[in-house]
CSV table of C-alpha atoms in Angstrom, one decimal:
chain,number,residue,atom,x,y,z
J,252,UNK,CA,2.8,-121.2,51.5
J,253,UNK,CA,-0.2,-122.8,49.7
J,254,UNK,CA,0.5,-126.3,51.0
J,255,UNK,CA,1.1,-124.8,54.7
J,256,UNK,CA,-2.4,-123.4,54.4
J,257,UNK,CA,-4.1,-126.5,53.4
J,258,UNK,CA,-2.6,-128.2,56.3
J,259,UNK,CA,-3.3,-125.8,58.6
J,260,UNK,CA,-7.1,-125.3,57.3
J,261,UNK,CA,-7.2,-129.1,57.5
J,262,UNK,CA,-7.1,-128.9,61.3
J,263,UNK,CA,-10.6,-127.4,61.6
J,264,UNK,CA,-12.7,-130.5,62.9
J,265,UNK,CA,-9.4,-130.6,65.8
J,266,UNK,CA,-9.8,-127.3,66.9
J,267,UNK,CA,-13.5,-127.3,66.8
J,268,UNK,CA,-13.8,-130.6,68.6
J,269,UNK,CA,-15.1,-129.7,72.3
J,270,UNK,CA,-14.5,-132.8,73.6
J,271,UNK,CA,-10.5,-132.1,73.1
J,272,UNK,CA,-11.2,-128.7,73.7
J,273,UNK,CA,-12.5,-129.7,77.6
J,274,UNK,CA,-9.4,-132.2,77.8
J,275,UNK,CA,-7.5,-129.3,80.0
J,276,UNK,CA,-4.3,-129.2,81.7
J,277,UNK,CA,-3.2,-126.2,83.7
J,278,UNK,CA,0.1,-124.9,83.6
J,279,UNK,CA,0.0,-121.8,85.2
J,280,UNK,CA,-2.6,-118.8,86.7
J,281,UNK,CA,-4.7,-118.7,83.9
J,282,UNK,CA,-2.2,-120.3,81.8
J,283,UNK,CA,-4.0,-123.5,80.4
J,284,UNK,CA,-3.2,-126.1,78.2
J,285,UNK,CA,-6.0,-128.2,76.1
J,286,UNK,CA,-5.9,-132.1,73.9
J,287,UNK,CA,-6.2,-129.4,70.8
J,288,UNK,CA,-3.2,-127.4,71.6
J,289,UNK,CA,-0.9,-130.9,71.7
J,290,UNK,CA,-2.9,-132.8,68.7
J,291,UNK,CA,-2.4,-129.7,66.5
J,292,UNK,CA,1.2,-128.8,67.9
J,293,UNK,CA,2.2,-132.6,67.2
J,294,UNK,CA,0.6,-132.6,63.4
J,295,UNK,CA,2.1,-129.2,62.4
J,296,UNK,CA,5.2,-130.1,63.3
J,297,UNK,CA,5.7,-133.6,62.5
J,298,UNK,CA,4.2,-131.7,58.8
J,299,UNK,CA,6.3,-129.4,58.6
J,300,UNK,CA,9.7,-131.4,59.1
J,301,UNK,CA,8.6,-133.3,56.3
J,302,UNK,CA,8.3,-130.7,54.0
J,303,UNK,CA,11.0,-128.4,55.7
J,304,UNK,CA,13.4,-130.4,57.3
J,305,UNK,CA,16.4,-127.8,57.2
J,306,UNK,CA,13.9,-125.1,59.0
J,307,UNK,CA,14.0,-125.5,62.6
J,308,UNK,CA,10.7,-125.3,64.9
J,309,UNK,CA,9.9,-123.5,68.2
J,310,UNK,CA,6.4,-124.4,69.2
J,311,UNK,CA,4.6,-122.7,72.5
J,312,UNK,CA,3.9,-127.2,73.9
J,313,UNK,CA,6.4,-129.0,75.1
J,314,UNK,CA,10.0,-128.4,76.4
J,315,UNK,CA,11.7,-125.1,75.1
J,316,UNK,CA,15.1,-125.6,74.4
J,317,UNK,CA,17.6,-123.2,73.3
J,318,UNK,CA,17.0,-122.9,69.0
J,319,UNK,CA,19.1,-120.7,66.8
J,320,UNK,CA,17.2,-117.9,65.9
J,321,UNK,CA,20.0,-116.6,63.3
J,322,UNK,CA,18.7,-118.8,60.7
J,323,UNK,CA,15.5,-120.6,59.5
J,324,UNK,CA,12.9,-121.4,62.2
J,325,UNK,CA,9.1,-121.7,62.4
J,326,UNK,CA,7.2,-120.5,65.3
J,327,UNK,CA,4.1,-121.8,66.7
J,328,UNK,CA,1.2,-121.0,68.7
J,329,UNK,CA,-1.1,-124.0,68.1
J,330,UNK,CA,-4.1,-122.4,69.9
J,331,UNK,CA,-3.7,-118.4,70.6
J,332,UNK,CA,-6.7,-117.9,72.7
J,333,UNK,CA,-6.8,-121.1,74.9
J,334,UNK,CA,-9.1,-119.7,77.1
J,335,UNK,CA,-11.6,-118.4,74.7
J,336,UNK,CA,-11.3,-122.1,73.4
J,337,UNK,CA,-11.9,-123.4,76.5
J,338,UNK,CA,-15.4,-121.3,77.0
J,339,UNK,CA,-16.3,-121.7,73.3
J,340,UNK,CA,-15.6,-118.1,73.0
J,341,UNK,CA,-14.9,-118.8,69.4
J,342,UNK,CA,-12.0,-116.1,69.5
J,343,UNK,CA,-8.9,-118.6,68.9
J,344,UNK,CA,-6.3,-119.1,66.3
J,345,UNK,CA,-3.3,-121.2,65.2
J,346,UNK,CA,-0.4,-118.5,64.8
J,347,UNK,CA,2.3,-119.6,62.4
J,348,UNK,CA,5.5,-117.7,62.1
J,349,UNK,CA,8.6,-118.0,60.4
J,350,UNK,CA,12.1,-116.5,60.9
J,351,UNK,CA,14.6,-115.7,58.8
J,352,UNK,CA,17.9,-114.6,60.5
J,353,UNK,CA,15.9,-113.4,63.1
J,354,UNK,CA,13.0,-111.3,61.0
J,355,UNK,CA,9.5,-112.4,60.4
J,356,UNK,CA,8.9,-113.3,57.0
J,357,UNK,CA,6.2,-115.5,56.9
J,358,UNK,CA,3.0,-115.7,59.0
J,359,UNK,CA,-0.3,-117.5,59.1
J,360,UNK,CA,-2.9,-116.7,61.7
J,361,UNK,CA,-6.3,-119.1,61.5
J,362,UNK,CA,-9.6,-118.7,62.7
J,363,UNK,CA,-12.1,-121.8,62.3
J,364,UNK,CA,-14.9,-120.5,64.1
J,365,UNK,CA,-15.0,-118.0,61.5
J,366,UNK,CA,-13.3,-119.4,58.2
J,367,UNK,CA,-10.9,-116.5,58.1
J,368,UNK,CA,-7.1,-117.5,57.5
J,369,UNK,CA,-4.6,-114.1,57.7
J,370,UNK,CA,-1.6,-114.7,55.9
J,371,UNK,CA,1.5,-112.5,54.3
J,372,UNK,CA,5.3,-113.2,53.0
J,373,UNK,CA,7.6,-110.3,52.9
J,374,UNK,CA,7.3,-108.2,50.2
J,375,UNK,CA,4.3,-110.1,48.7
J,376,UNK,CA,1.5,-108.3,51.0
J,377,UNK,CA,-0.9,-109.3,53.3
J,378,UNK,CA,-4.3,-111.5,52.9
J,379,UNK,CA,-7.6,-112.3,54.4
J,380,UNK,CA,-8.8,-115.7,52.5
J,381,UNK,CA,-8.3,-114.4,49.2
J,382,UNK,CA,-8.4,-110.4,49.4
J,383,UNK,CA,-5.8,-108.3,49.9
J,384,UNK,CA,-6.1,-106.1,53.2
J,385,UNK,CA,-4.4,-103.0,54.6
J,386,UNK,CA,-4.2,-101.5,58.4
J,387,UNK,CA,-6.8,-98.4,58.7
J,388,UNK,CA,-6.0,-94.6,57.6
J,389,UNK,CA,-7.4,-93.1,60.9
J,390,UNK,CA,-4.9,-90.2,61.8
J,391,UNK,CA,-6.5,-89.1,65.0
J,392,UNK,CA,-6.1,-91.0,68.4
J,393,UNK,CA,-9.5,-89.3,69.3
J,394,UNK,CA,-11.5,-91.6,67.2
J,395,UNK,CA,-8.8,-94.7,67.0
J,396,UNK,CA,-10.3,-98.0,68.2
J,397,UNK,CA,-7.6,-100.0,70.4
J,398,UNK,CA,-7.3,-103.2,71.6
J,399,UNK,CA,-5.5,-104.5,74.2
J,400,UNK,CA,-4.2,-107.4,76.4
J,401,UNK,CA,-4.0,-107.9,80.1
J,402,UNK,CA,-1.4,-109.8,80.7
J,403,UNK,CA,-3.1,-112.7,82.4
J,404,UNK,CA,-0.6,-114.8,83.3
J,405,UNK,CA,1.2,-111.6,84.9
J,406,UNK,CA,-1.3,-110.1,87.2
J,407,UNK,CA,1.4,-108.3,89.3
J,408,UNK,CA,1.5,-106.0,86.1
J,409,UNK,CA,-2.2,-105.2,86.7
J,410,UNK,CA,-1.9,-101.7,88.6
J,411,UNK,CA,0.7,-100.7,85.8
J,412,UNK,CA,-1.9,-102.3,83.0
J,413,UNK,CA,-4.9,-100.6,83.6
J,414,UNK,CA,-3.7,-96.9,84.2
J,415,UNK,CA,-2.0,-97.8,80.7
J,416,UNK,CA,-5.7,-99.6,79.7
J,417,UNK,CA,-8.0,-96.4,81.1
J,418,UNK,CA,-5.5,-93.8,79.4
J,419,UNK,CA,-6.3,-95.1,76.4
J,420,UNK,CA,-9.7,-95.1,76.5
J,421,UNK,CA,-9.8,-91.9,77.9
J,422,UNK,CA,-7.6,-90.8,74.7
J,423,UNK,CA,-9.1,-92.7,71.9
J,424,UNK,CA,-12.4,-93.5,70.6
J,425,UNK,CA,-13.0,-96.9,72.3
J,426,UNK,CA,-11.2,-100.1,73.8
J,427,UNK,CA,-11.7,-103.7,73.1
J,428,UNK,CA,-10.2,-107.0,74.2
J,429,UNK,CA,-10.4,-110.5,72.7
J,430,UNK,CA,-7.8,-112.6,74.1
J,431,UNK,CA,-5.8,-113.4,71.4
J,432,UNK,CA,-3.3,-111.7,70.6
J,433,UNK,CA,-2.6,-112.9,67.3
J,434,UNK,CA,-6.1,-112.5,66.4
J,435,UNK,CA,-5.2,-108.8,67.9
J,436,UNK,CA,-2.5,-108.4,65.2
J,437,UNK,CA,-4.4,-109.8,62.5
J,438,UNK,CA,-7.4,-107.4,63.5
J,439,UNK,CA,-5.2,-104.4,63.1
J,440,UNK,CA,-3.4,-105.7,59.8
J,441,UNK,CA,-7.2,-105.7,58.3
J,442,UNK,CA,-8.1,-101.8,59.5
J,443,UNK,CA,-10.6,-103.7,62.2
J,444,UNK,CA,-9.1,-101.9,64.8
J,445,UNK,CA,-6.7,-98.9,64.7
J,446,UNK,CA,-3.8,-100.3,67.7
J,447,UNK,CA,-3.1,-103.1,69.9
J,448,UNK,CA,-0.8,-103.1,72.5
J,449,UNK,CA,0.0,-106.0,75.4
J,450,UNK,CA,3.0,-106.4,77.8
J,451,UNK,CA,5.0,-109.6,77.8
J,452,UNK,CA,4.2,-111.9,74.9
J,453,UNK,CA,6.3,-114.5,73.6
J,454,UNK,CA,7.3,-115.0,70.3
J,455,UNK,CA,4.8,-117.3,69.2
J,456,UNK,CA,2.3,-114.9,70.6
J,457,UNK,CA,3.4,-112.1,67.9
J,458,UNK,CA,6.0,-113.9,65.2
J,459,UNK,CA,3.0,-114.6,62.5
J,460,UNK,CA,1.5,-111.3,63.3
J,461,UNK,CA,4.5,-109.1,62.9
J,462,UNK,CA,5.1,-110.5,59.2
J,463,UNK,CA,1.2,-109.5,58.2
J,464,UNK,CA,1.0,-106.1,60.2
J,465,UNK,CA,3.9,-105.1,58.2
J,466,UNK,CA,2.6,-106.5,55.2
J,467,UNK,CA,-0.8,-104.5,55.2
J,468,UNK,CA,1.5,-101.2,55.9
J,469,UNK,CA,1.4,-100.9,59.6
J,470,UNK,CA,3.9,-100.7,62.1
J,471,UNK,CA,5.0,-103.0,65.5
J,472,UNK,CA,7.6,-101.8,67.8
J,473,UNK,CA,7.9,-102.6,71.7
J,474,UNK,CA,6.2,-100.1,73.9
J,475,UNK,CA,9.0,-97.4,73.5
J,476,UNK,CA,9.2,-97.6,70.0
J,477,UNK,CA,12.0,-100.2,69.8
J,478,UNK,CA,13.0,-103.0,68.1
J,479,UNK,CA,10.6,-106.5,69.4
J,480,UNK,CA,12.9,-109.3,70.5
J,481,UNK,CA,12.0,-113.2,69.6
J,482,UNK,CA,15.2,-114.6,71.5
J,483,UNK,CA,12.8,-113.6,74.9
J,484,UNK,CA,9.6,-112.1,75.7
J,485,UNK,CA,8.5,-108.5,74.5
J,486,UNK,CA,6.0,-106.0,74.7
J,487,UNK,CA,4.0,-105.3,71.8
J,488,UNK,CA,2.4,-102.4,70.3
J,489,UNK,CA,1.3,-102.4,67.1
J,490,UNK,CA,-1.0,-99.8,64.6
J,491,UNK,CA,-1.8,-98.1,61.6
J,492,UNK,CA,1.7,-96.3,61.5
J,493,UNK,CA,-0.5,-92.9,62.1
J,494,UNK,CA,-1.4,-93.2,65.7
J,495,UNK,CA,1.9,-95.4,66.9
J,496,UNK,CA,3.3,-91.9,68.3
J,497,UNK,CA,0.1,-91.1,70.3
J,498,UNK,CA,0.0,-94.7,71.3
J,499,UNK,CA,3.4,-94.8,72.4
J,500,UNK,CA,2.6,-92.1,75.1
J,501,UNK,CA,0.1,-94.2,76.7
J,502,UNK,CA,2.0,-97.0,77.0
J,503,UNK,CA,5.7,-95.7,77.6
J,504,UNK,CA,5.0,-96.5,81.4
């Protein structure tokens, strides 16, 4: 994982480059698509053939084809947070998963704007830089800080959102939002916040995140408690393990 992390820290002067950050394609509402996403998309993967070249490689860029997710695969958001990027909101990261017969067991989530890289193997625990972290011990809902995602590409799921959105601020001790959720996942991994929970992510949205919530001791299910798919989209709720109940009933819509 060392060398994975060098190359991934190495991209720093690409995703800080605002000239490649205001090259923008959009694919979608709200869905954009920026000369930083492709250029470090392109370099990772090109990478990590070389070193890996029996692991296959899903990457959020490009043409999704159909991968086999039963055995070795990385998956890749180059920039989580394309938007913030975008605005210079300095809230984006490159999410790096990897699969193993369809369960997370590597991930990698970078932030340059802030020189933090969260990282984790299974069974080997979870990181920030250098020191290990662990998701919060806050038992009580009532003072639980959640986070959360809107869905932005989805806004037909905005009635349905924000009842889920103002129920748990009415329930907990405060909300926030960043727009990334990897940076989301990492956040709770670390004890920063107590819960996260968004509707309809894609696997490179959650794969890297996944491996380090569970790492630092915390827990991600879908919004009913179930298993998260990586085959299609899923809902995402993750926490501390002591509030995933509580969150669960705000968000079991």
């Amino acid at each position: 994982m060392k060398e994975i992390i060098k190359l991934i820290r190495e991209l720093k002067p690409v995703l800080m480059n605002r000239d490649l950050s205001s090259s923008v394609t959009e694919k979608g509402r709200a869905d954009f698509v920026t000369a930083v996403d492709t250029s470090v998309q392109a370099k990772l993967s090109e990478e990590l053939l070389r070193l890996y070249p029996d692991t296959g490689f899903m990457g959020e860029e490009g043409e999704h084809k159909a991968v086999d997710l039963s055995g070795k695969i990385w998956i890749l958001d180059p920039v989580d947070g394309t938007t913030n990027l975008i605005h210079d909101y300095r809230m984006s990261a490159v999410s790096l998963g990897l699969l193993d017969g369809g369960e997370p067991v590597m991930g990698i989530i970078y932030n340059p704007f802030t020189e933090e890289l969260f990282c984790a193997e299974k069974g080997r625990g979870a990181y920030l830089n250098n020191d290990i972290i662990n998701v919060s011990s806050e038992a009580h809902i009532r003072n639980a800080l959640i986070a959360f995602g809107t869905s932005p590409y989805d806004r037909q799921l905005a009635d349905v959102n924000f009842r889920m959105i103002k129920e748990a601020y009415l329930r907990s001790g405060d909300i926030r939002r960043s727009g990334s959720a990897a940076l989301d996942l990492a956040y709770t991994a670390c004890g920063r916040i107590d819960g996260f929970f968004e509707r309809n992510l894609k696997s490179w949205d959650y794969c890297a995140g996944i491996c380090i919530v569970n790492e630092a001791g915390g827990k991600v299910t879908n919004m009913h408690g179930g298993a998260v798919t990586f085959d299609k989209n899923s809902d995402i709720l993750a926490s501390n393990g002591k509030i995933h109940d509580n969150i669960i009933e705000i968000t079991a819509y």
